[in-house]
Tab-separated table of C-alpha atoms and ligand atoms in Angstrom:
chain	number	residue	atom	x	y	z
A	234	MET	CA	114.959	43.104	-68.959
A	235	LYS	CA	114.932	40.674	-65.678
A	236	LEU	CA	117.321	41.872	-62.805
A	237	TRP	CA	118.524	38.384	-62.484
A	238	GLY	CA	119.983	35.573	-64.790
A	239	GLY	CA	123.598	35.484	-64.555
A	240	ASN	CA	123.427	32.092	-63.066
A	241	TYR	CA	120.933	30.848	-65.721
A	242	SER	CA	121.537	28.978	-68.834
A	243	ALA	CA	118.151	30.199	-71.109
A	244	ASP	CA	115.142	32.370	-70.541
A	245	PRO	CA	112.172	31.324	-68.395
A	246	ASP	CA	109.248	29.319	-69.832
A	247	ALA	CA	107.055	31.966	-71.762
A	248	ALA	CA	103.747	31.129	-70.195
A	249	PHE	CA	105.652	31.263	-66.702
A	250	TRP	CA	107.040	34.563	-67.589
A	251	GLU	CA	103.361	35.925	-67.959
A	252	PHE	CA	102.353	34.171	-65.100
A	253	ASN	CA	105.306	35.467	-63.047
A	254	ARG	CA	105.169	39.041	-64.249
A	255	SER	CA	103.480	41.539	-61.228
A	256	PHE	CA	103.747	44.625	-63.638
A	257	PRO	CA	100.545	44.770	-65.325
A	258	PHE	CA	99.252	45.177	-61.520
A	259	ASP	CA	102.003	46.927	-59.773
A	260	ARG	CA	102.770	49.495	-62.079
A	261	ARG	CA	100.308	51.373	-60.001
A	262	LEU	CA	102.869	51.590	-57.217
A	263	LEU	CA	105.504	53.612	-59.849
A	264	ALA	CA	105.081	56.885	-58.321
A	265	GLU	CA	105.848	55.747	-55.061
A	266	GLU	CA	108.496	53.312	-56.124
A	267	ILE	CA	110.067	56.370	-58.066
A	268	ALA	CA	109.827	58.314	-54.453
A	269	ALA	CA	111.437	55.161	-52.570
A	270	SER	CA	114.257	55.004	-55.247
A	271	LYS	CA	115.187	58.545	-55.095
A	272	ALA	CA	115.282	58.616	-51.397
A	273	TRP	CA	117.823	55.177	-51.582
A	274	VAL	CA	119.903	56.743	-53.830
A	275	ARG	CA	120.252	59.884	-51.682
A	276	ALA	CA	121.224	57.931	-48.829
A	277	LEU	CA	123.816	55.972	-51.009
A	278	GLY	CA	125.463	58.992	-51.793
A	279	HIS	CA	124.911	60.451	-48.034
A	280	CYS	CA	126.695	57.422	-46.840
A	281	GLY	CA	129.896	57.542	-49.300
A	282	ALA	CA	128.638	54.267	-50.931
A	283	ILE	CA	128.406	55.664	-54.061
A	284	PRO	CA	130.080	59.159	-55.484
A	285	VAL	CA	127.681	62.163	-54.236
A	286	GLU	CA	127.544	63.057	-58.114
A	287	ASP	CA	126.257	59.608	-59.040
A	288	ALA	CA	123.682	59.796	-56.488
A	289	GLU	CA	122.607	63.050	-58.284
A	290	SER	CA	122.347	61.962	-61.651
A	291	LEU	CA	120.220	58.885	-60.289
A	292	ASP	CA	118.077	60.901	-58.626
A	293	ARG	CA	117.651	63.134	-61.757
A	294	GLY	CA	117.464	59.952	-64.006
A	295	LEU	CA	114.286	58.901	-61.956
A	296	ASP	CA	112.693	62.035	-62.065
A	297	VAL	CA	113.237	61.891	-65.968
A	298	VAL	CA	111.517	58.385	-65.891
A	299	PHE	CA	108.360	59.340	-63.647
A	300	GLU	CA	107.901	62.564	-65.825
A	301	LYS	CA	108.178	59.981	-69.297
A	302	SER	CA	105.701	57.994	-67.681
A	303	LEU	CA	103.148	60.771	-67.453
A	304	LYS	CA	103.748	62.450	-70.860
A	305	GLU	CA	104.947	59.536	-73.320
A	306	PRO	CA	102.212	57.023	-74.569
A	307	GLY	CA	103.040	53.881	-74.540
A	308	TYR	CA	106.381	54.193	-72.364
A	309	CYS	CA	105.124	52.069	-69.626
A	310	GLU	CA	104.214	49.301	-72.035
A	311	LEU	CA	107.367	47.250	-71.103
A	312	ASP	CA	107.567	43.253	-70.904
A	313	VAL	CA	109.482	43.874	-67.579
A	314	GLU	CA	108.855	41.827	-64.676
A	315	ASP	CA	107.557	44.245	-62.176
A	316	VAL	CA	107.728	47.912	-61.539
A	317	HIS	CA	111.299	47.534	-59.758
A	318	SER	CA	112.275	45.974	-62.998
A	319	PHE	CA	110.868	48.696	-65.279
A	320	VAL	CA	112.501	51.538	-63.299
A	321	GLU	CA	115.800	50.245	-63.427
A	322	GLU	CA	115.304	49.532	-67.103
A	323	ARG	CA	114.171	52.655	-68.018
A	324	LEU	CA	116.802	54.280	-65.560
A	325	GLY	CA	119.460	52.583	-67.485
A	326	GLU	CA	118.389	54.223	-71.011
A	327	ILE	CA	119.032	57.693	-69.207
A	328	VAL	CA	121.937	57.183	-67.217
A	329	GLY	CA	123.697	53.796	-68.416
A	330	ASP	CA	125.269	51.366	-66.380
A	331	LEU	CA	125.219	53.406	-63.503
A	332	ALA	CA	121.669	52.516	-63.359
A	333	GLY	CA	122.749	49.032	-61.769
A	334	GLN	CA	124.006	51.145	-58.834
A	335	ALA	CA	120.112	52.391	-58.090
A	336	HIS	CA	120.054	48.558	-56.684
A	337	LEU	CA	123.111	48.554	-54.462
A	338	GLY	CA	122.362	46.862	-51.185
A	339	ARG	CA	118.483	46.857	-51.842
A	340	SER	CA	116.250	44.075	-52.152
A	341	ARG	CA	112.836	43.965	-54.099
A	342	ASN	CA	111.486	42.527	-50.867
A	343	GLU	CA	111.921	45.545	-49.230
A	344	GLN	CA	110.829	47.214	-52.295
A	345	THR	CA	107.626	46.109	-53.046
A	346	VAL	CA	106.683	46.817	-49.208
A	347	THR	CA	108.014	50.308	-49.007
A	348	ALA	CA	105.752	51.083	-52.341
A	349	LEU	CA	103.017	49.358	-50.970
A	350	ARG	CA	103.079	51.367	-47.879
A	351	LEU	CA	103.130	54.511	-49.382
A	352	TRP	CA	100.534	53.952	-51.740
A	353	ILE	CA	97.874	52.933	-48.834
A	354	ARG	CA	99.170	55.763	-46.931
A	355	GLY	CA	98.143	58.278	-49.603
A	356	THR	CA	95.076	56.251	-50.298
A	357	ILE	CA	93.765	56.703	-46.769
A	358	ASP	CA	94.522	60.542	-47.190
A	359	ARG	CA	92.687	60.557	-49.973
A	360	LEU	CA	89.655	58.442	-48.490
A	361	HIS	CA	89.974	60.974	-45.496
A	362	ALA	CA	88.732	63.845	-47.668
A	363	GLY	CA	86.106	61.626	-49.525
A	364	LEU	CA	84.750	60.391	-45.809
A	365	GLY	CA	84.721	64.023	-44.962
A	366	ALA	CA	82.659	65.210	-47.743
A	367	LEU	CA	80.469	62.439	-47.247
A	368	VAL	CA	79.847	63.110	-43.692
A	369	HIS	CA	79.366	66.602	-44.522
A	370	ALA	CA	76.578	65.795	-46.741
A	371	LEU	CA	74.834	63.729	-44.381
A	372	VAL	CA	75.213	66.565	-41.676
A	373	GLU	CA	73.712	69.067	-44.092
A	374	GLN	CA	70.705	66.529	-45.092
A	375	GLY	CA	70.210	65.639	-40.932
A	376	ARG	CA	70.332	69.433	-40.458
A	377	ALA	CA	67.554	70.274	-43.051
A	378	GLY	CA	65.547	67.127	-41.724
A	379	ALA	CA	66.125	67.556	-37.773
A	380	GLU	CA	62.503	68.265	-37.441
A	381	ALA	CA	61.411	66.076	-40.248
A	382	VAL	CA	59.589	62.974	-38.361
A	383	MET	CA	59.257	59.650	-40.110
A	384	PRO	CA	58.783	56.016	-38.643
A	385	GLY	CA	61.642	54.488	-37.175
A	386	PHE	CA	62.147	50.742	-37.348
A	387	THR	CA	63.115	47.812	-35.743
A	388	HIS	CA	62.497	44.189	-37.744
A	389	THR	CA	61.361	46.371	-40.570
A	390	ARG	CA	58.213	47.029	-38.499
A	391	ALA	CA	57.425	50.647	-37.817
A	392	ALA	CA	58.617	51.051	-33.923
A	393	GLU	CA	58.664	54.628	-32.759
A	394	PRO	CA	58.412	57.608	-34.626
A	395	ILE	CA	62.396	59.446	-34.985
A	396	THR	CA	63.386	62.220	-37.148
A	397	PHE	CA	65.283	62.159	-40.424
A	398	GLY	CA	68.040	63.993	-38.734
A	399	HIS	CA	68.370	61.171	-36.506
A	400	LEU	CA	68.663	58.579	-39.047
A	401	ALA	CA	71.482	61.043	-40.967
A	402	ALA	CA	73.318	61.266	-37.856
A	403	ALA	CA	73.287	57.426	-37.171
A	404	HIS	CA	75.140	57.048	-40.570
A	405	ALA	CA	77.164	59.738	-40.032
A	406	TRP	CA	78.516	58.687	-36.992
A	407	ALA	CA	79.546	55.032	-38.497
A	408	LEU	CA	81.566	56.721	-41.595
A	409	VAL	CA	83.164	58.941	-38.717
A	410	ARG	CA	84.330	55.852	-37.072
A	411	ASP	CA	85.789	54.395	-40.392
A	412	ASP	CA	87.599	57.605	-40.764
A	413	GLN	CA	89.276	57.066	-37.178
A	414	ARG	CA	89.671	53.460	-37.797
A	415	LEU	CA	91.625	54.653	-41.058
A	416	ARG	CA	93.573	57.031	-39.227
A	417	ASP	CA	94.444	54.702	-36.595
A	418	ALA	CA	95.662	52.223	-39.039
A	419	ARG	CA	97.658	54.860	-41.105
A	420	ALA	CA	100.264	54.782	-37.900
A	421	ARG	CA	101.007	51.432	-38.780
A	422	VAL	CA	101.511	51.806	-42.422
A	423	ASN	CA	103.374	54.301	-42.042
A	424	VAL	CA	106.829	52.729	-41.242
A	425	LEU	CA	109.754	52.860	-43.404
A	426	PRO	CA	110.954	48.804	-44.178
A	427	LEU	CA	114.218	50.285	-46.511
A	428	GLY	CA	117.253	49.100	-45.195
A	429	SER	CA	115.978	45.691	-44.288
A	430	GLY	CA	117.835	44.355	-47.346
A	431	ALA	CA	116.486	41.015	-48.485
A	432	LEU	CA	115.775	39.417	-44.939
A	433	ALA	CA	119.156	40.379	-42.811
A	434	GLY	CA	120.014	43.990	-43.022
A	435	VAL	CA	122.587	46.107	-45.012
A	436	VAL	CA	126.237	46.120	-44.697
A	437	LEU	CA	126.250	50.014	-45.637
A	438	GLU	CA	126.079	52.753	-43.319
A	439	LEU	CA	123.008	54.110	-44.401
A	440	ASP	CA	121.005	56.774	-42.292
A	441	ARG	CA	117.540	54.879	-42.015
A	442	GLU	CA	115.927	57.530	-39.991
A	443	ALA	CA	117.042	60.304	-43.004
A	444	MET	CA	115.124	58.114	-45.490
A	445	ALA	CA	112.356	57.451	-43.180
A	446	LYS	CA	111.933	61.314	-42.680
A	447	GLU	CA	112.222	62.212	-46.600
A	448	LEU	CA	109.711	60.179	-47.393
A	449	GLY	CA	107.392	60.898	-44.537
A	450	PHE	CA	107.364	58.013	-42.371
A	451	ASP	CA	106.998	58.061	-38.650
A	452	SER	CA	109.155	55.415	-37.978
A	453	ILE	CA	111.422	52.585	-39.088
A	454	SER	CA	110.925	49.050	-39.088
A	455	PRO	CA	112.505	47.339	-35.944
A	456	ASN	CA	113.442	43.896	-37.572
A	457	ALA	CA	114.452	43.367	-40.949
A	458	LEU	CA	113.096	40.015	-41.365
A	459	ASP	CA	109.732	41.398	-39.740
A	460	ALA	CA	109.617	44.080	-42.571
A	461	VAL	CA	109.956	41.955	-45.344
A	462	MET	CA	107.334	39.500	-44.564
A	463	ASP	CA	104.591	41.573	-42.465
A	464	ARG	CA	101.620	42.560	-44.534
A	465	ASP	CA	99.424	43.349	-41.295
A	466	PHE	CA	99.323	46.778	-42.520
A	467	ALA	CA	97.544	45.629	-45.569
A	468	VAL	CA	95.308	43.508	-43.558
A	469	GLU	CA	94.393	46.103	-41.342
A	470	PHE	CA	93.788	48.854	-44.479
A	471	VAL	CA	91.784	46.240	-46.314
A	472	SER	CA	89.815	45.155	-42.751
A	473	ALA	CA	89.111	49.023	-42.655
A	474	CYS	CA	87.848	49.166	-46.084
A	475	ALA	CA	85.498	46.441	-45.396
A	476	GLN	CA	83.748	47.602	-42.590
A	477	LEU	CA	83.470	51.212	-44.394
A	478	GLN	CA	82.024	49.417	-47.559
A	479	THR	CA	79.454	47.582	-45.059
A	480	HIS	CA	78.298	50.848	-43.534
A	481	LEU	CA	78.085	52.434	-47.203
A	482	ALA	CA	75.853	49.110	-48.035
A	483	ARG	CA	73.680	49.575	-44.877
A	484	LEU	CA	73.130	53.372	-45.688
A	485	ALA	CA	72.811	52.106	-49.582
A	486	GLU	CA	70.103	50.208	-48.264
A	487	ASP	CA	68.200	52.415	-46.166
A	488	LEU	CA	67.827	54.744	-49.500
A	489	ILE	CA	66.612	52.192	-51.705
A	490	HIS	CA	64.108	51.340	-49.509
A	491	PHE	CA	63.166	54.604	-48.060
A	492	ALA	CA	62.933	56.227	-51.751
A	493	GLY	CA	60.733	53.079	-52.614
A	494	PRO	CA	57.151	53.237	-53.743
A	495	GLU	CA	56.095	52.162	-50.522
A	496	HIS	CA	57.638	54.716	-48.244
A	497	GLY	CA	58.421	57.840	-50.600
A	498	PHE	CA	60.104	59.539	-47.953
A	499	VAL	CA	63.156	60.891	-50.401
A	500	ASP	CA	63.573	61.087	-53.830
A	501	LEU	CA	66.875	60.301	-55.135
A	502	PRO	CA	68.868	62.388	-57.618
A	503	GLU	CA	68.350	61.252	-60.878
A	504	ALA	CA	71.695	61.346	-62.297
A	505	PHE	CA	72.486	58.272	-59.951
A	506	THR	CA	69.486	56.083	-61.461
A	507	THR	CA	69.179	54.218	-64.495
A	508	GLY	CA	66.136	53.390	-66.707
A	509	SER	CA	65.204	49.780	-67.814
A	510	SER	CA	65.291	48.655	-71.481
A	511	LEU	CA	61.747	47.182	-71.194
A	512	MET	CA	59.788	49.159	-68.298
A	513	PRO	CA	59.768	52.609	-69.890
A	514	GLN	CA	58.253	53.649	-66.468
A	515	LYS	CA	61.458	52.867	-64.296
A	516	LYS	CA	64.479	55.281	-62.573
A	517	ASN	CA	66.263	52.165	-60.543
A	518	PRO	CA	68.355	52.925	-57.908
A	519	ASP	CA	71.797	50.968	-59.655
A	520	ALA	CA	73.838	53.559	-57.860
A	521	LEU	CA	72.902	52.382	-54.557
A	522	GLU	CA	72.540	48.837	-55.463
A	523	LEU	CA	76.277	48.723	-57.009
A	524	VAL	CA	77.627	50.171	-53.443
A	525	ARG	CA	75.510	47.664	-51.505
A	526	GLY	CA	77.190	44.686	-53.811
A	527	LYS	CA	80.326	46.031	-53.524
A	528	ALA	CA	80.688	45.264	-50.095
A	529	ALA	CA	81.054	41.586	-51.083
A	530	ARG	CA	83.999	42.537	-53.141
A	531	VAL	CA	85.736	43.983	-50.252
A	532	ASP	CA	84.702	41.519	-48.110
A	533	GLY	CA	86.146	39.011	-50.477
A	534	ASP	CA	89.590	41.086	-50.609
A	535	LEU	CA	90.266	40.825	-46.809
A	536	LEU	CA	89.411	37.141	-46.412
A	537	ARG	CA	92.283	36.816	-49.466
A	538	LEU	CA	94.545	38.617	-47.905
A	539	LEU	CA	94.038	36.708	-44.400
A	540	ALA	CA	94.087	33.294	-46.319
A	541	LEU	CA	97.223	34.267	-48.149
A	542	LEU	CA	99.107	34.761	-44.926
A	543	LYS	CA	98.230	32.183	-42.928
A	544	GLY	CA	100.801	29.272	-42.859
A	545	LEU	CA	103.707	31.172	-44.619
A	546	PRO	CA	107.405	30.465	-43.161
A	547	ALA	CA	109.190	33.528	-41.787
A	548	GLY	CA	111.026	35.847	-44.973
A	549	TYR	CA	109.620	36.582	-48.389
A	550	GLN	CA	107.846	34.093	-50.378
A	551	LYS	CA	106.690	34.815	-53.856
A	552	ASP	CA	103.129	34.402	-52.579
A	553	LEU	CA	103.141	37.757	-51.054
A	554	GLN	CA	102.895	39.379	-54.913
A	555	GLU	CA	99.435	38.404	-54.334
A	556	ASP	CA	98.696	40.489	-51.953
A	557	LYS	CA	98.447	43.978	-54.291
A	558	GLU	CA	95.316	43.206	-56.196
A	559	ALA	CA	93.398	42.441	-53.104
A	560	VAL	CA	94.504	46.010	-51.634
A	561	PHE	CA	93.966	47.899	-54.975
A	562	ASP	CA	90.624	46.157	-55.491
A	563	ALA	CA	89.529	46.867	-52.018
A	564	ALA	CA	90.624	50.852	-52.210
A	565	ASP	CA	88.887	50.912	-55.666
A	566	ALA	CA	85.722	49.875	-54.456
A	567	VAL	CA	85.498	52.144	-51.305
A	568	ASN	CA	86.669	55.043	-53.045
A	569	GLY	CA	84.252	54.423	-56.038
A	570	SER	CA	81.612	54.263	-53.340
A	571	VAL	CA	82.178	56.892	-51.268
A	572	ALA	CA	82.148	59.437	-54.714
A	573	VAL	CA	79.119	58.201	-55.507
A	574	MET	CA	77.399	58.382	-51.995
A	575	VAL	CA	78.572	61.844	-51.768
A	576	GLY	CA	76.251	62.850	-55.347
A	577	VAL	CA	73.650	60.177	-54.015
A	578	VAL	CA	73.288	61.853	-50.189
A	579	ALA	CA	73.913	65.556	-51.576
A	580	GLY	CA	71.218	65.307	-53.827
A	581	LEU	CA	68.583	63.459	-52.047
A	582	SER	CA	65.506	65.493	-51.651
A	583	LEU	CA	63.025	64.880	-48.411
A	584	ARG	CA	59.609	64.376	-48.857
A	585	ARG	CA	58.301	65.611	-45.476
A	586	ASP	CA	54.726	65.397	-45.990
A	587	ALA	CA	55.292	61.728	-46.654
A	588	MET	CA	57.121	60.818	-44.256
A	589	ARG	CA	55.136	63.152	-41.498
A	590	ALA	CA	52.069	61.077	-42.808
A	591	ALA	CA	53.954	57.667	-41.965
A	592	ALA	CA	54.667	59.207	-38.825
A	593	GLY	CA	51.183	59.116	-37.633
A	594	GLN	CA	50.609	55.540	-37.468
A	595	GLU	CA	49.382	55.641	-34.161
A	596	GLU	CA	50.843	52.229	-32.826
A	597	MET	CA	54.145	53.625	-32.962
A	598	MET	CA	52.635	55.798	-29.858
A	599	ALA	CA	52.056	52.904	-27.771
A	600	ALA	CA	55.686	52.922	-25.740
A	601	GLY	CA	55.045	56.285	-25.140
A	602	LEU	CA	51.485	55.715	-23.434
A	603	ALA	CA	52.702	53.043	-21.103
A	604	VAL	CA	55.540	55.154	-20.183
A	605	ALA	CA	53.143	58.058	-19.561
A	606	LEU	CA	51.143	55.641	-17.550
A	607	ALA	CA	54.037	54.437	-15.391
A	608	ARG	CA	54.991	58.171	-15.001
A	609	GLU	CA	51.738	58.700	-13.035
A	610	GLY	CA	52.523	55.765	-10.812
A	611	MET	CA	51.439	52.505	-12.482
A	612	PRO	CA	53.934	50.146	-12.736
A	613	PHE	CA	55.715	49.927	-15.888
A	614	ARG	CA	54.835	45.982	-16.659
A	615	LYS	CA	51.440	46.699	-15.796
A	616	ALA	CA	50.929	49.609	-18.015
A	617	HIS	CA	52.826	47.788	-20.585
A	618	GLY	CA	49.886	45.129	-20.433
A	619	ILE	CA	47.317	47.765	-20.745
A	620	VAL	CA	48.401	49.421	-23.507
A	621	GLY	CA	48.677	46.108	-25.145
A	622	SER	CA	45.078	45.307	-24.707
A	623	LEU	CA	44.169	48.765	-25.923
A	624	VAL	CA	46.106	47.941	-29.246
A	625	ALA	CA	44.463	44.829	-29.240
A	626	GLU	CA	41.110	46.293	-28.360
A	627	ALA	CA	41.395	48.877	-31.074
A	628	GLN	CA	42.345	46.304	-33.926
A	629	ARG	CA	39.237	44.348	-33.078
A	630	SER	CA	36.922	47.035	-32.800
A	631	GLY	CA	38.288	48.979	-35.815
A	632	ARG	CA	38.402	52.056	-33.962
A	633	SER	CA	41.707	54.371	-33.743
A	634	LEU	CA	44.261	53.511	-30.781
A	635	ARG	CA	43.620	57.042	-29.707
A	636	GLU	CA	39.912	56.822	-29.364
A	637	THR	CA	40.436	53.597	-27.902
A	638	ALA	CA	42.805	54.908	-25.214
A	639	SER	CA	40.407	58.195	-24.962
A	640	THR	CA	37.345	55.976	-23.810
A	641	GLU	CA	39.567	53.257	-21.607
A	642	LEU	CA	41.826	55.569	-19.799
A	643	THR	CA	39.628	58.362	-18.574
A	644	GLU	CA	38.685	56.265	-15.264
A	645	LEU	CA	42.099	54.454	-15.284
A	646	SER	CA	44.088	57.522	-15.574
A	647	PRO	CA	42.731	60.787	-15.783
A	648	ALA	CA	46.074	62.493	-16.147
A	649	VAL	CA	47.149	60.456	-19.049
A	650	ALA	CA	43.402	60.898	-20.617
A	651	GLN	CA	44.110	64.620	-20.953
A	652	ARG	CA	47.438	64.301	-22.609
A	653	LEU	CA	46.422	61.948	-25.509
A	654	ASP	CA	46.610	64.577	-28.010
A	655	ALA	CA	50.277	65.416	-27.041
A	656	LEU	CA	51.223	61.944	-26.726
A	657	PHE	CA	50.167	60.887	-30.551
A	658	ASP	CA	51.723	64.064	-32.179
A	659	PRO	CA	54.839	62.754	-33.347
A	660	LEU	CA	56.510	65.773	-33.380
A	661	GLU	CA	55.704	65.739	-29.603
A	662	ALA	CA	56.983	62.522	-28.929
A	663	VAL	CA	60.512	62.790	-30.629
A	664	SER	CA	60.837	66.328	-28.935
A	665	ALA	CA	60.464	64.599	-25.947
A	666	LYS	CA	63.579	62.523	-26.558
A	667	SER	CA	66.202	65.133	-25.857
A	668	LEU	CA	68.466	63.448	-23.734
A	669	PRO	CA	71.765	63.344	-25.729
A	670	GLY	CA	71.828	60.807	-28.408
A	671	GLY	CA	67.941	60.924	-28.939
A	672	THR	CA	66.037	61.700	-31.312
A	673	ALA	CA	64.869	65.193	-30.285
A	674	PRO	CA	65.590	67.674	-32.809
A	675	ASP	CA	68.136	70.020	-30.375
A	676	ALA	CA	69.793	66.163	-29.728
A	677	VAL	CA	69.882	65.445	-33.184
A	678	ARG	CA	71.831	69.020	-33.996
A	679	ALA	CA	74.294	68.435	-31.482
A	680	SER	CA	75.098	65.038	-32.484
A	681	LEU	CA	75.542	66.456	-36.047
A	682	ASP	CA	77.695	69.229	-34.891
A	683	ALA	CA	79.813	66.351	-32.751
A	684	ALA	CA	80.266	64.202	-35.778
A	685	LEU	CA	81.774	67.081	-37.897
A	686	GLU	CA	83.974	68.025	-34.799
A	687	ALA	CA	85.263	64.018	-34.399
A	688	LEU	CA	85.918	64.414	-38.200
A	689	GLY	CA	88.531	67.373	-36.816
A	690	ARG	CA	87.594	69.628	-39.595
B	154	LIG	N1	106.885	41.555	-57.973
B	154	LIG	C1	107.340	41.050	-56.551
B	154	LIG	C2	106.168	41.132	-55.314
B	154	LIG	O1	105.385	41.919	-55.881
B	154	LIG	C3	108.549	41.666	-55.841
B	154	LIG	C4	109.527	41.396	-55.118
B	154	LIG	C5	110.014	40.226	-55.773
B	154	LIG	N2	111.163	39.474	-55.076
B	154	LIG	C6	111.573	38.414	-55.215
B	154	LIG	N3	112.453	38.331	-54.584
B	154	LIG	N4	111.495	37.895	-56.359
B	154	LIG	O2	106.225	40.638	-54.579
């Protein structure tokens, strides 16, 4: 069951055979390997390298292999080297020796990258759908919370009031960029290597453009040697996955934090939490913690690929077989995480009262007060100093900042002293930040709409 061995006197060492096999993991490329093989045998028929009837038999035989792989339990349990060997072996059971013609002029060096490119392309397209659902869920929650005031934080300290919609839009935009990055990467993934041979090209007069068209590739690779050694497309995909997983992890961290007892700004959907085996009161945010934890895994996959490629000479080397598991692992992590996050975000309930109460912390209005003083003509640096001393005075005296400001500013800036009600109202404070990109409810709604538009749906 090997695609080689004519020049060998005996079988490989048993332990090495297991070590060498990629079928346990590259079987995930079966659908793609069969699609590429169908395009190949048709191209062989078209250029007259094999009779058209033979090409048709091979084409049909490949369909049968695929159908059986879906239907027959155990059909894929075969002690073959890789997915390419599997297809040829099973094809032989259907069309006999003719199966050997499916490999005419073709090298596994080009097959493995062709199948991997197709697989990554399909994964990017599925991720596009998943990211669309997640951005939609964030936009829905953001619209629902466009006027829900809450504290915004810097350095994990309450900084200025924002709206929940502003926070949701921030996370949505990061994911929109991930979607764009994946779509950019797709253009470089979607290139056909077939027709490269082992490294030097092929003597047959194959129509590479027609094969590309049939497989939905945008273009053909421009150099056979580059085509078999290039894994940039895999690095780019996993790199985009790493950034995406980082964004998911940051969203997860925010939700863990804001759903926690010290804030209670949101309630997580129970279906995405788990209990404790010891402490009956617990509902732990495991889904979110796993999403955060999986960022380490995807970062590791990226490093694994980069390290794999460094220092390889031109051409195919068996090292390259190590590329696939990193790609699959990263894809599984992001696909799983996106699916879970859609459920978590869609199922969040906002606790507006808790947000509103926390948004009333008066010290968050200090910057707004300084700006108001400066707009009455006081140099901003001086206003900053005065408000700073009001904060210190309030802390010292135990009075509220609002009261302290009322006493101290009556003489210093009567106009501002009269507007203290508005300046200390968190909803007024956020509404005033109405520039594009700001936290005012209308600006937030516009930003949420633009995020959906950028997604192209
Ligand atoms: N299983 C191999 C891989 O994943 C396929 C290519 C093998 N080519 C070869 N000349 N041994 O990279």
